[in-house]
Amino acid sequence: MMLRYPVFFFVVLMTGCFSTRNSHNMVRVPINRFPFKSNTNESVYQMIDTASFYLTVALDGQHMIMNNDGKPRDIRSRNGGLKFYANGRVGSFSQTNSSEVGSLDPKKARMGLYCLNEDGFFAGFASHSPQAGVFIIKEKIKIKGDTLIMGTDKFEFKYLRKKLPDQWLVFKPDW
């Protein structure tokens, strides 16, 4: 009887430390692992548009990056970017197809949360590496018109807002 309670608490504690993967092999972690709570500030919707896709147009001010094979590639060619949803959810897509609605299915995106508070506007994304396991990357967001600039101390991404047709606004995030 005495052994049952410590084992139960250990199991409950450990389930909060693990991540899962969805049907598209994207990492999903409990929301409480993020360093901030998801957005509850309604004024954020004057800054971002949940009916738009924010297309990646530059990395550290450069439109061209080097592929693994050493050849230059235009960062815009993959059509990657961000899609903001209600309730503080944001998806980071590495590649989309502008003619295929299913390419914006949030199950194919890296999960994230956004929050506007007294410290600023932030987004956090769940990431995974073999060395570090699952971790959250927190990035500061600046808005200038239709341009969104997001980054950490190491990288700065620039995104351009692209309005989506109503028939593309059918998805809800799975986190």
mmCIF file with all atom_site columns, C-alpha atoms in Angstrom:
data_model
loop_
_atom_site.group_PDB
_atom_site.id
_atom_site.type_symbol
_atom_site.label_atom_id
_atom_site.label_alt_id
_atom_site.label_comp_id
_atom_site.label_asym_id
_atom_site.label_entity_id
_atom_site.label_seq_id
_atom_site.pdbx_PDB_ins_code
_atom_site.Cartn_x
_atom_site.Cartn_y
_atom_site.Cartn_z
_atom_site.occupancy
_atom_site.B_iso_or_equiv
_atom_site.pdbx_formal_charge
_atom_site.auth_seq_id
_atom_site.auth_comp_id
_atom_site.auth_asym_id
_atom_site.auth_atom_id
_atom_site.pdbx_PDB_model_num
ATOM 1   C CA . MET A 1 1   ? 0.000   0.000  0.000   1.00 0.00 ? 1   MET A CA 1
ATOM 2   C CA . MET A 1 2   ? 2.778   2.460  0.909   1.00 0.00 ? 2   MET A CA 1
ATOM 3   C CA . LEU A 1 3   ? 4.682   1.736  -2.322  1.00 0.00 ? 3   LEU A CA 1
ATOM 4   C CA . ARG A 1 4   ? 1.685   2.501  -4.552  1.00 0.00 ? 4   ARG A CA 1
ATOM 5   C CA . TYR A 1 5   ? 1.559   6.276  -3.860  1.00 0.00 ? 5   TYR A CA 1
ATOM 6   C CA . PRO A 1 6   ? 5.232   7.070  -4.625  1.00 0.00 ? 6   PRO A CA 1
ATOM 7   C CA . VAL A 1 7   ? 5.039   4.997  -7.825  1.00 0.00 ? 7   VAL A CA 1
ATOM 8   C CA . PHE A 1 8   ? 1.841   6.780  -8.856  1.00 0.00 ? 8   PHE A CA 1
ATOM 9   C CA . PHE A 1 9   ? 3.393   10.243 -8.300  1.00 0.00 ? 9   PHE A CA 1
ATOM 10  C CA . PHE A 1 10  ? 6.561   9.201  -10.152 1.00 0.00 ? 10  PHE A CA 1
ATOM 11  C CA . VAL A 1 11  ? 4.521   8.064  -13.168 1.00 0.00 ? 11  VAL A CA 1
ATOM 12  C CA . VAL A 1 12  ? 2.477   11.297 -13.181 1.00 0.00 ? 12  VAL A CA 1
ATOM 13  C CA . LEU A 1 13  ? 5.655   13.377 -12.915 1.00 0.00 ? 13  LEU A CA 1
ATOM 14  C CA . MET A 1 14  ? 7.385   11.526 -15.739 1.00 0.00 ? 14  MET A CA 1
ATOM 15  C CA . THR A 1 15  ? 4.458   11.803 -18.170 1.00 0.00 ? 15  THR A CA 1
ATOM 16  C CA . GLY A 1 16  ? 4.921   15.591 -18.140 1.00 0.00 ? 16  GLY A CA 1
ATOM 17  C CA . CYS A 1 17  ? 8.553   15.171 -19.250 1.00 0.00 ? 17  CYS A CA 1
ATOM 18  C CA . PHE A 1 18  ? 7.922   13.205 -22.429 1.00 0.00 ? 18  PHE A CA 1
ATOM 19  C CA . SER A 1 19  ? 6.896   14.300 -25.873 1.00 0.00 ? 19  SER A CA 1
ATOM 20  C CA . THR A 1 20  ? 4.899   12.537 -28.522 1.00 0.00 ? 20  THR A CA 1
ATOM 21  C CA . ARG A 1 21  ? 4.803   12.729 -32.294 1.00 0.00 ? 21  ARG A CA 1
ATOM 22  C CA . ASN A 1 22  ? 1.738   13.072 -34.452 1.00 0.00 ? 22  ASN A CA 1
ATOM 23  C CA . SER A 1 23  ? 0.874   11.267 -37.702 1.00 0.00 ? 23  SER A CA 1
ATOM 24  C CA . HIS A 1 24  ? 3.285   13.556 -39.629 1.00 0.00 ? 24  HIS A CA 1
ATOM 25  C CA . ASN A 1 25  ? 6.117   12.845 -37.161 1.00 0.00 ? 25  ASN A CA 1
ATOM 26  C CA . MET A 1 26  ? 5.964   16.360 -35.698 1.00 0.00 ? 26  MET A CA 1
ATOM 27  C CA . VAL A 1 27  ? 6.902   16.762 -32.012 1.00 0.00 ? 27  VAL A CA 1
ATOM 28  C CA . ARG A 1 28  ? 4.033   17.539 -29.652 1.00 0.00 ? 28  ARG A CA 1
ATOM 29  C CA . VAL A 1 29  ? 4.679   18.454 -26.034 1.00 0.00 ? 29  VAL A CA 1
ATOM 30  C CA . PRO A 1 30  ? 2.329   19.447 -23.218 1.00 0.00 ? 30  PRO A CA 1
ATOM 31  C CA . ILE A 1 31  ? 1.476   23.164 -23.340 1.00 0.00 ? 31  ILE A CA 1
ATOM 32  C CA . ASN A 1 32  ? 2.771   23.596 -19.765 1.00 0.00 ? 32  ASN A CA 1
ATOM 33  C CA . ARG A 1 33  ? 6.340   23.010 -21.053 1.00 0.00 ? 33  ARG A CA 1
ATOM 34  C CA . PHE A 1 34  ? 6.342   26.459 -22.711 1.00 0.00 ? 34  PHE A CA 1
ATOM 35  C CA . PRO A 1 35  ? 7.984   29.332 -20.772 1.00 0.00 ? 35  PRO A CA 1
ATOM 36  C CA . PHE A 1 36  ? 4.787   31.409 -20.980 1.00 0.00 ? 36  PHE A CA 1
ATOM 37  C CA . LYS A 1 37  ? 1.044   30.843 -21.120 1.00 0.00 ? 37  LYS A CA 1
ATOM 38  C CA . SER A 1 38  ? -0.749  31.068 -24.471 1.00 0.00 ? 38  SER A CA 1
ATOM 39  C CA . ASN A 1 39  ? -2.112  34.456 -25.418 1.00 0.00 ? 39  ASN A CA 1
ATOM 40  C CA . THR A 1 40  ? -5.158  35.932 -23.676 1.00 0.00 ? 40  THR A CA 1
ATOM 41  C CA . ASN A 1 41  ? -4.529  39.552 -24.714 1.00 0.00 ? 41  ASN A CA 1
ATOM 42  C CA . GLU A 1 42  ? -7.097  40.484 -27.391 1.00 0.00 ? 42  GLU A CA 1
ATOM 43  C CA . SER A 1 43  ? -5.035  43.456 -28.608 1.00 0.00 ? 43  SER A CA 1
ATOM 44  C CA . VAL A 1 44  ? -2.605  41.021 -30.277 1.00 0.00 ? 44  VAL A CA 1
ATOM 45  C CA . TYR A 1 45  ? -5.171  40.600 -33.077 1.00 0.00 ? 45  TYR A CA 1
ATOM 46  C CA . GLN A 1 46  ? -4.579  44.235 -34.071 1.00 0.00 ? 46  GLN A CA 1
ATOM 47  C CA . MET A 1 47  ? -0.953  43.233 -34.714 1.00 0.00 ? 47  MET A CA 1
ATOM 48  C CA . ILE A 1 48  ? -1.336  39.851 -36.434 1.00 0.00 ? 48  ILE A CA 1
ATOM 49  C CA . ASP A 1 49  ? -3.895  38.380 -38.803 1.00 0.00 ? 49  ASP A CA 1
ATOM 50  C CA . THR A 1 50  ? -5.088  34.813 -38.156 1.00 0.00 ? 50  THR A CA 1
ATOM 51  C CA . ALA A 1 51  ? -6.515  34.732 -41.709 1.00 0.00 ? 51  ALA A CA 1
ATOM 52  C CA . SER A 1 52  ? -3.041  35.151 -43.239 1.00 0.00 ? 52  SER A CA 1
ATOM 53  C CA . PHE A 1 53  ? 0.110   33.143 -43.768 1.00 0.00 ? 53  PHE A CA 1
ATOM 54  C CA . TYR A 1 54  ? 3.401   34.834 -42.913 1.00 0.00 ? 54  TYR A CA 1
ATOM 55  C CA . LEU A 1 55  ? 5.813   33.756 -45.659 1.00 0.00 ? 55  LEU A CA 1
ATOM 56  C CA . THR A 1 56  ? 9.535   33.509 -44.832 1.00 0.00 ? 56  THR A CA 1
ATOM 57  C CA . VAL A 1 57  ? 11.360  35.998 -47.055 1.00 0.00 ? 57  VAL A CA 1
ATOM 58  C CA . ALA A 1 58  ? 14.766  36.438 -45.397 1.00 0.00 ? 58  ALA A CA 1
ATOM 59  C CA . LEU A 1 59  ? 17.146  34.960 -42.844 1.00 0.00 ? 59  LEU A CA 1
ATOM 60  C CA . ASP A 1 60  ? 19.510  37.465 -41.220 1.00 0.00 ? 60  ASP A CA 1
ATOM 61  C CA . GLY A 1 61  ? 18.702  39.917 -44.020 1.00 0.00 ? 61  GLY A CA 1
ATOM 62  C CA . GLN A 1 62  ? 19.658  37.453 -46.770 1.00 0.00 ? 62  GLN A CA 1
ATOM 63  C CA . HIS A 1 63  ? 17.287  35.932 -49.327 1.00 0.00 ? 63  HIS A CA 1
ATOM 64  C CA . MET A 1 64  ? 19.811  33.305 -50.430 1.00 0.00 ? 64  MET A CA 1
ATOM 65  C CA . ILE A 1 65  ? 21.172  30.560 -48.171 1.00 0.00 ? 65  ILE A CA 1
ATOM 66  C CA . MET A 1 66  ? 23.535  27.672 -48.846 1.00 0.00 ? 66  MET A CA 1
ATOM 67  C CA . ASN A 1 67  ? 22.064  24.192 -49.241 1.00 0.00 ? 67  ASN A CA 1
ATOM 68  C CA . ASN A 1 68  ? 23.795  21.193 -47.711 1.00 0.00 ? 68  ASN A CA 1
ATOM 69  C CA . ASP A 1 69  ? 25.310  20.508 -51.149 1.00 0.00 ? 69  ASP A CA 1
ATOM 70  C CA . GLY A 1 70  ? 26.947  23.959 -51.125 1.00 0.00 ? 70  GLY A CA 1
ATOM 71  C CA . LYS A 1 71  ? 24.663  25.470 -53.761 1.00 0.00 ? 71  LYS A CA 1
ATOM 72  C CA . PRO A 1 72  ? 22.792  28.720 -53.053 1.00 0.00 ? 72  PRO A CA 1
ATOM 73  C CA . ARG A 1 73  ? 19.005  28.528 -52.684 1.00 0.00 ? 73  ARG A CA 1
ATOM 74  C CA . ASP A 1 74  ? 16.413  31.253 -52.422 1.00 0.00 ? 74  ASP A CA 1
ATOM 75  C CA . ILE A 1 75  ? 14.835  30.981 -48.958 1.00 0.00 ? 75  ILE A CA 1
ATOM 76  C CA . ARG A 1 76  ? 11.454  31.927 -50.471 1.00 0.00 ? 76  ARG A CA 1
ATOM 77  C CA . SER A 1 77  ? 11.425  28.872 -52.780 1.00 0.00 ? 77  SER A CA 1
ATOM 78  C CA . ARG A 1 78  ? 10.224  26.511 -50.028 1.00 0.00 ? 78  ARG A CA 1
ATOM 79  C CA . ASN A 1 79  ? 7.237   28.730 -49.132 1.00 0.00 ? 79  ASN A CA 1
ATOM 80  C CA . GLY A 1 80  ? 7.867   28.197 -45.426 1.00 0.00 ? 80  GLY A CA 1
ATOM 81  C CA . GLY A 1 81  ? 6.416   30.439 -42.788 1.00 0.00 ? 81  GLY A CA 1
ATOM 82  C CA . LEU A 1 82  ? 4.058   30.957 -39.885 1.00 0.00 ? 82  LEU A CA 1
ATOM 83  C CA . LYS A 1 83  ? 0.320   30.543 -39.439 1.00 0.00 ? 83  LYS A CA 1
ATOM 84  C CA . PHE A 1 84  ? -1.233  32.126 -36.353 1.00 0.00 ? 84  PHE A CA 1
ATOM 85  C CA . TYR A 1 85  ? -4.381  30.589 -34.877 1.00 0.00 ? 85  TYR A CA 1
ATOM 86  C CA . ALA A 1 86  ? -6.751  31.696 -32.139 1.00 0.00 ? 86  ALA A CA 1
ATOM 87  C CA . ASN A 1 87  ? -6.066  30.881 -28.477 1.00 0.00 ? 87  ASN A CA 1
ATOM 88  C CA . GLY A 1 88  ? -2.360  31.633 -28.725 1.00 0.00 ? 88  GLY A CA 1
ATOM 89  C CA . ARG A 1 89  ? -1.374  28.822 -31.103 1.00 0.00 ? 89  ARG A CA 1
ATOM 90  C CA . VAL A 1 90  ? 1.092   29.288 -33.983 1.00 0.00 ? 90  VAL A CA 1
ATOM 91  C CA . GLY A 1 91  ? 2.422   26.763 -36.480 1.00 0.00 ? 91  GLY A CA 1
ATOM 92  C CA . SER A 1 92  ? 5.838   26.981 -38.137 1.00 0.00 ? 92  SER A CA 1
ATOM 93  C CA . PHE A 1 93  ? 5.797   25.379 -41.591 1.00 0.00 ? 93  PHE A CA 1
ATOM 94  C CA . SER A 1 94  ? 9.055   24.466 -43.314 1.00 0.00 ? 94  SER A CA 1
ATOM 95  C CA . GLN A 1 95  ? 7.460   23.966 -46.741 1.00 0.00 ? 95  GLN A CA 1
ATOM 96  C CA . THR A 1 96  ? 4.031   24.674 -48.210 1.00 0.00 ? 96  THR A CA 1
ATOM 97  C CA . ASN A 1 97  ? 2.418   24.512 -51.631 1.00 0.00 ? 97  ASN A CA 1
ATOM 98  C CA . SER A 1 98  ? 0.474   27.633 -52.561 1.00 0.00 ? 98  SER A CA 1
ATOM 99  C CA . SER A 1 99  ? -1.944  25.604 -54.699 1.00 0.00 ? 99  SER A CA 1
ATOM 100 C CA . GLU A 1 100 ? -2.674  22.818 -52.169 1.00 0.00 ? 100 GLU A CA 1
ATOM 101 C CA . VAL A 1 101 ? -4.930  23.558 -49.175 1.00 0.00 ? 101 VAL A CA 1
ATOM 102 C CA . GLY A 1 102 ? -3.665  20.498 -47.270 1.00 0.00 ? 102 GLY A CA 1
ATOM 103 C CA . SER A 1 103 ? -0.133  21.873 -47.152 1.00 0.00 ? 103 SER A CA 1
ATOM 104 C CA . LEU A 1 104 ? -1.323  24.263 -44.397 1.00 0.00 ? 104 LEU A CA 1
ATOM 105 C CA . ASP A 1 105 ? -2.627  21.460 -42.188 1.00 0.00 ? 105 ASP A CA 1
ATOM 106 C CA . PRO A 1 106 ? -1.219  22.334 -38.723 1.00 0.00 ? 106 PRO A CA 1
ATOM 107 C CA . LYS A 1 107 ? -0.410  18.653 -38.168 1.00 0.00 ? 107 LYS A CA 1
ATOM 108 C CA . LYS A 1 108 ? 2.488   19.280 -40.612 1.00 0.00 ? 108 LYS A CA 1
ATOM 109 C CA . ALA A 1 109 ? 3.794   22.267 -38.612 1.00 0.00 ? 109 ALA A CA 1
ATOM 110 C CA . ARG A 1 110 ? 6.148   22.665 -35.697 1.00 0.00 ? 110 ARG A CA 1
ATOM 111 C CA . MET A 1 111 ? 3.925   23.451 -32.713 1.00 0.00 ? 111 MET A CA 1
ATOM 112 C CA . GLY A 1 112 ? 4.144   26.800 -31.047 1.00 0.00 ? 112 GLY A CA 1
ATOM 113 C CA . LEU A 1 113 ? 2.463   29.319 -28.768 1.00 0.00 ? 113 LEU A CA 1
ATOM 114 C CA . TYR A 1 114 ? 2.436   33.101 -28.906 1.00 0.00 ? 114 TYR A CA 1
ATOM 115 C CA . CYS A 1 115 ? 1.834   35.651 -26.196 1.00 0.00 ? 115 CYS A CA 1
ATOM 116 C CA . LEU A 1 116 ? 1.574   39.414 -25.902 1.00 0.00 ? 116 LEU A CA 1
ATOM 117 C CA . ASN A 1 117 ? 2.307   40.635 -22.378 1.00 0.00 ? 117 ASN A CA 1
ATOM 118 C CA . GLU A 1 118 ? 4.066   43.494 -20.589 1.00 0.00 ? 118 GLU A CA 1
ATOM 119 C CA . ASP A 1 119 ? 7.472   42.101 -21.647 1.00 0.00 ? 119 ASP A CA 1
ATOM 120 C CA . GLY A 1 120 ? 6.608   42.166 -25.366 1.00 0.00 ? 120 GLY A CA 1
ATOM 121 C CA . PHE A 1 121 ? 5.331   39.888 -28.100 1.00 0.00 ? 121 PHE A CA 1
ATOM 122 C CA . PHE A 1 122 ? 6.830   36.368 -28.076 1.00 0.00 ? 122 PHE A CA 1
ATOM 123 C CA . ALA A 1 123 ? 6.483   33.009 -29.771 1.00 0.00 ? 123 ALA A CA 1
ATOM 124 C CA . GLY A 1 124 ? 7.844   29.702 -28.559 1.00 0.00 ? 124 GLY A CA 1
ATOM 125 C CA . PHE A 1 125 ? 8.325   26.565 -30.664 1.00 0.00 ? 125 PHE A CA 1
ATOM 126 C CA . ALA A 1 126 ? 8.880   22.945 -29.697 1.00 0.00 ? 126 ALA A CA 1
ATOM 127 C CA . SER A 1 127 ? 12.091  21.582 -31.202 1.00 0.00 ? 127 SER A CA 1
ATOM 128 C CA . HIS A 1 128 ? 14.004  18.337 -31.010 1.00 0.00 ? 128 HIS A CA 1
ATOM 129 C CA . SER A 1 129 ? 17.620  17.330 -31.428 1.00 0.00 ? 129 SER A CA 1
ATOM 130 C CA . PRO A 1 130 ? 19.322  14.006 -30.715 1.00 0.00 ? 130 PRO A CA 1
ATOM 131 C CA . GLN A 1 131 ? 21.769  15.697 -28.333 1.00 0.00 ? 131 GLN A CA 1
ATOM 132 C CA . ALA A 1 132 ? 19.354  17.920 -26.365 1.00 0.00 ? 132 ALA A CA 1
ATOM 133 C CA . GLY A 1 133 ? 16.071  16.059 -26.709 1.00 0.00 ? 133 GLY A CA 1
ATOM 134 C CA . VAL A 1 134 ? 12.930  18.182 -26.792 1.00 0.00 ? 134 VAL A CA 1
ATOM 135 C CA . PHE A 1 135 ? 13.273  21.867 -25.931 1.00 0.00 ? 135 PHE A CA 1
ATOM 136 C CA . ILE A 1 136 ? 11.397  25.129 -26.462 1.00 0.00 ? 136 ILE A CA 1
ATOM 137 C CA . ILE A 1 137 ? 12.873  28.018 -28.464 1.00 0.00 ? 137 ILE A CA 1
ATOM 138 C CA . LYS A 1 138 ? 11.483  31.384 -27.376 1.00 0.00 ? 138 LYS A CA 1
ATOM 139 C CA . GLU A 1 139 ? 11.682  34.205 -29.924 1.00 0.00 ? 139 GLU A CA 1
ATOM 140 C CA . LYS A 1 140 ? 10.797  37.901 -29.759 1.00 0.00 ? 140 LYS A CA 1
ATOM 141 C CA . ILE A 1 141 ? 8.459   39.262 -32.457 1.00 0.00 ? 141 ILE A CA 1
ATOM 142 C CA . LYS A 1 142 ? 8.430   42.768 -33.956 1.00 0.00 ? 142 LYS A CA 1
ATOM 143 C CA . ILE A 1 143 ? 5.717   43.925 -36.363 1.00 0.00 ? 143 ILE A CA 1
ATOM 144 C CA . LYS A 1 144 ? 6.253   46.608 -39.019 1.00 0.00 ? 144 LYS A CA 1
ATOM 145 C CA . GLY A 1 145 ? 3.154   46.898 -41.223 1.00 0.00 ? 145 GLY A CA 1
ATOM 146 C CA . ASP A 1 146 ? 2.779   43.625 -43.153 1.00 0.00 ? 146 ASP A CA 1
ATOM 147 C CA . THR A 1 147 ? 6.260   42.484 -42.120 1.00 0.00 ? 147 THR A CA 1
ATOM 148 C CA . LEU A 1 148 ? 6.931   40.340 -39.078 1.00 0.00 ? 148 LEU A CA 1
ATOM 149 C CA . ILE A 1 149 ? 10.482  40.034 -37.748 1.00 0.00 ? 149 ILE A CA 1
ATOM 150 C CA . MET A 1 150 ? 11.198  37.223 -35.331 1.00 0.00 ? 150 MET A CA 1
ATOM 151 C CA . GLY A 1 151 ? 14.414  36.006 -33.860 1.00 0.00 ? 151 GLY A CA 1
ATOM 152 C CA . THR A 1 152 ? 16.767  35.047 -31.106 1.00 0.00 ? 152 THR A CA 1
ATOM 153 C CA . ASP A 1 153 ? 20.316  36.222 -30.461 1.00 0.00 ? 153 ASP A CA 1
ATOM 154 C CA . LYS A 1 154 ? 21.552  33.874 -33.214 1.00 0.00 ? 154 LYS A CA 1
ATOM 155 C CA . PHE A 1 155 ? 19.043  34.237 -36.075 1.00 0.00 ? 155 PHE A CA 1
ATOM 156 C CA . GLU A 1 156 ? 16.528  36.763 -37.336 1.00 0.00 ? 156 GLU A CA 1
ATOM 157 C CA . PHE A 1 157 ? 13.761  35.720 -39.720 1.00 0.00 ? 157 PHE A CA 1
ATOM 158 C CA . LYS A 1 158 ? 11.677  38.133 -41.759 1.00 0.00 ? 158 LYS A CA 1
ATOM 159 C CA . TYR A 1 159 ? 8.133   37.182 -42.790 1.00 0.00 ? 159 TYR A CA 1
ATOM 160 C CA . LEU A 1 160 ? 5.723   38.906 -45.167 1.00 0.00 ? 160 LEU A CA 1
ATOM 161 C CA . ARG A 1 161 ? 1.969   38.654 -44.600 1.00 0.00 ? 161 ARG A CA 1
ATOM 162 C CA . LYS A 1 162 ? 0.029   36.878 -47.340 1.00 0.00 ? 162 LYS A CA 1
ATOM 163 C CA . LYS A 1 163 ? -3.779  36.878 -47.073 1.00 0.00 ? 163 LYS A CA 1
ATOM 164 C CA . LEU A 1 164 ? -5.335  33.406 -47.397 1.00 0.00 ? 164 LEU A CA 1
ATOM 165 C CA . PRO A 1 165 ? -8.588  32.634 -49.207 1.00 0.00 ? 165 PRO A CA 1
ATOM 166 C CA . ASP A 1 166 ? -11.486 31.732 -46.895 1.00 0.00 ? 166 ASP A CA 1
ATOM 167 C CA . GLN A 1 167 ? -11.532 28.101 -48.109 1.00 0.00 ? 167 GLN A CA 1
ATOM 168 C CA . TRP A 1 168 ? -7.971  27.711 -46.742 1.00 0.00 ? 168 TRP A CA 1
ATOM 169 C CA . LEU A 1 169 ? -9.066  28.624 -43.190 1.00 0.00 ? 169 LEU A CA 1
ATOM 170 C CA . VAL A 1 170 ? -10.466 25.214 -42.286 1.00 0.00 ? 170 VAL A CA 1
ATOM 171 C CA . PHE A 1 171 ? -7.793  23.848 -39.950 1.00 0.00 ? 171 PHE A CA 1
ATOM 172 C CA . LYS A 1 172 ? -7.413  23.908 -36.188 1.00 0.00 ? 172 LYS A CA 1
ATOM 173 C CA . PRO A 1 173 ? -4.128  23.026 -34.471 1.00 0.00 ? 173 PRO A CA 1
ATOM 174 C CA . ASP A 1 174 ? -3.739  19.613 -32.822 1.00 0.00 ? 174 ASP A CA 1
ATOM 175 C CA . TRP A 1 175 ? -2.033  21.065 -29.750 1.00 0.00 ? 175 TRP A CA 1
#
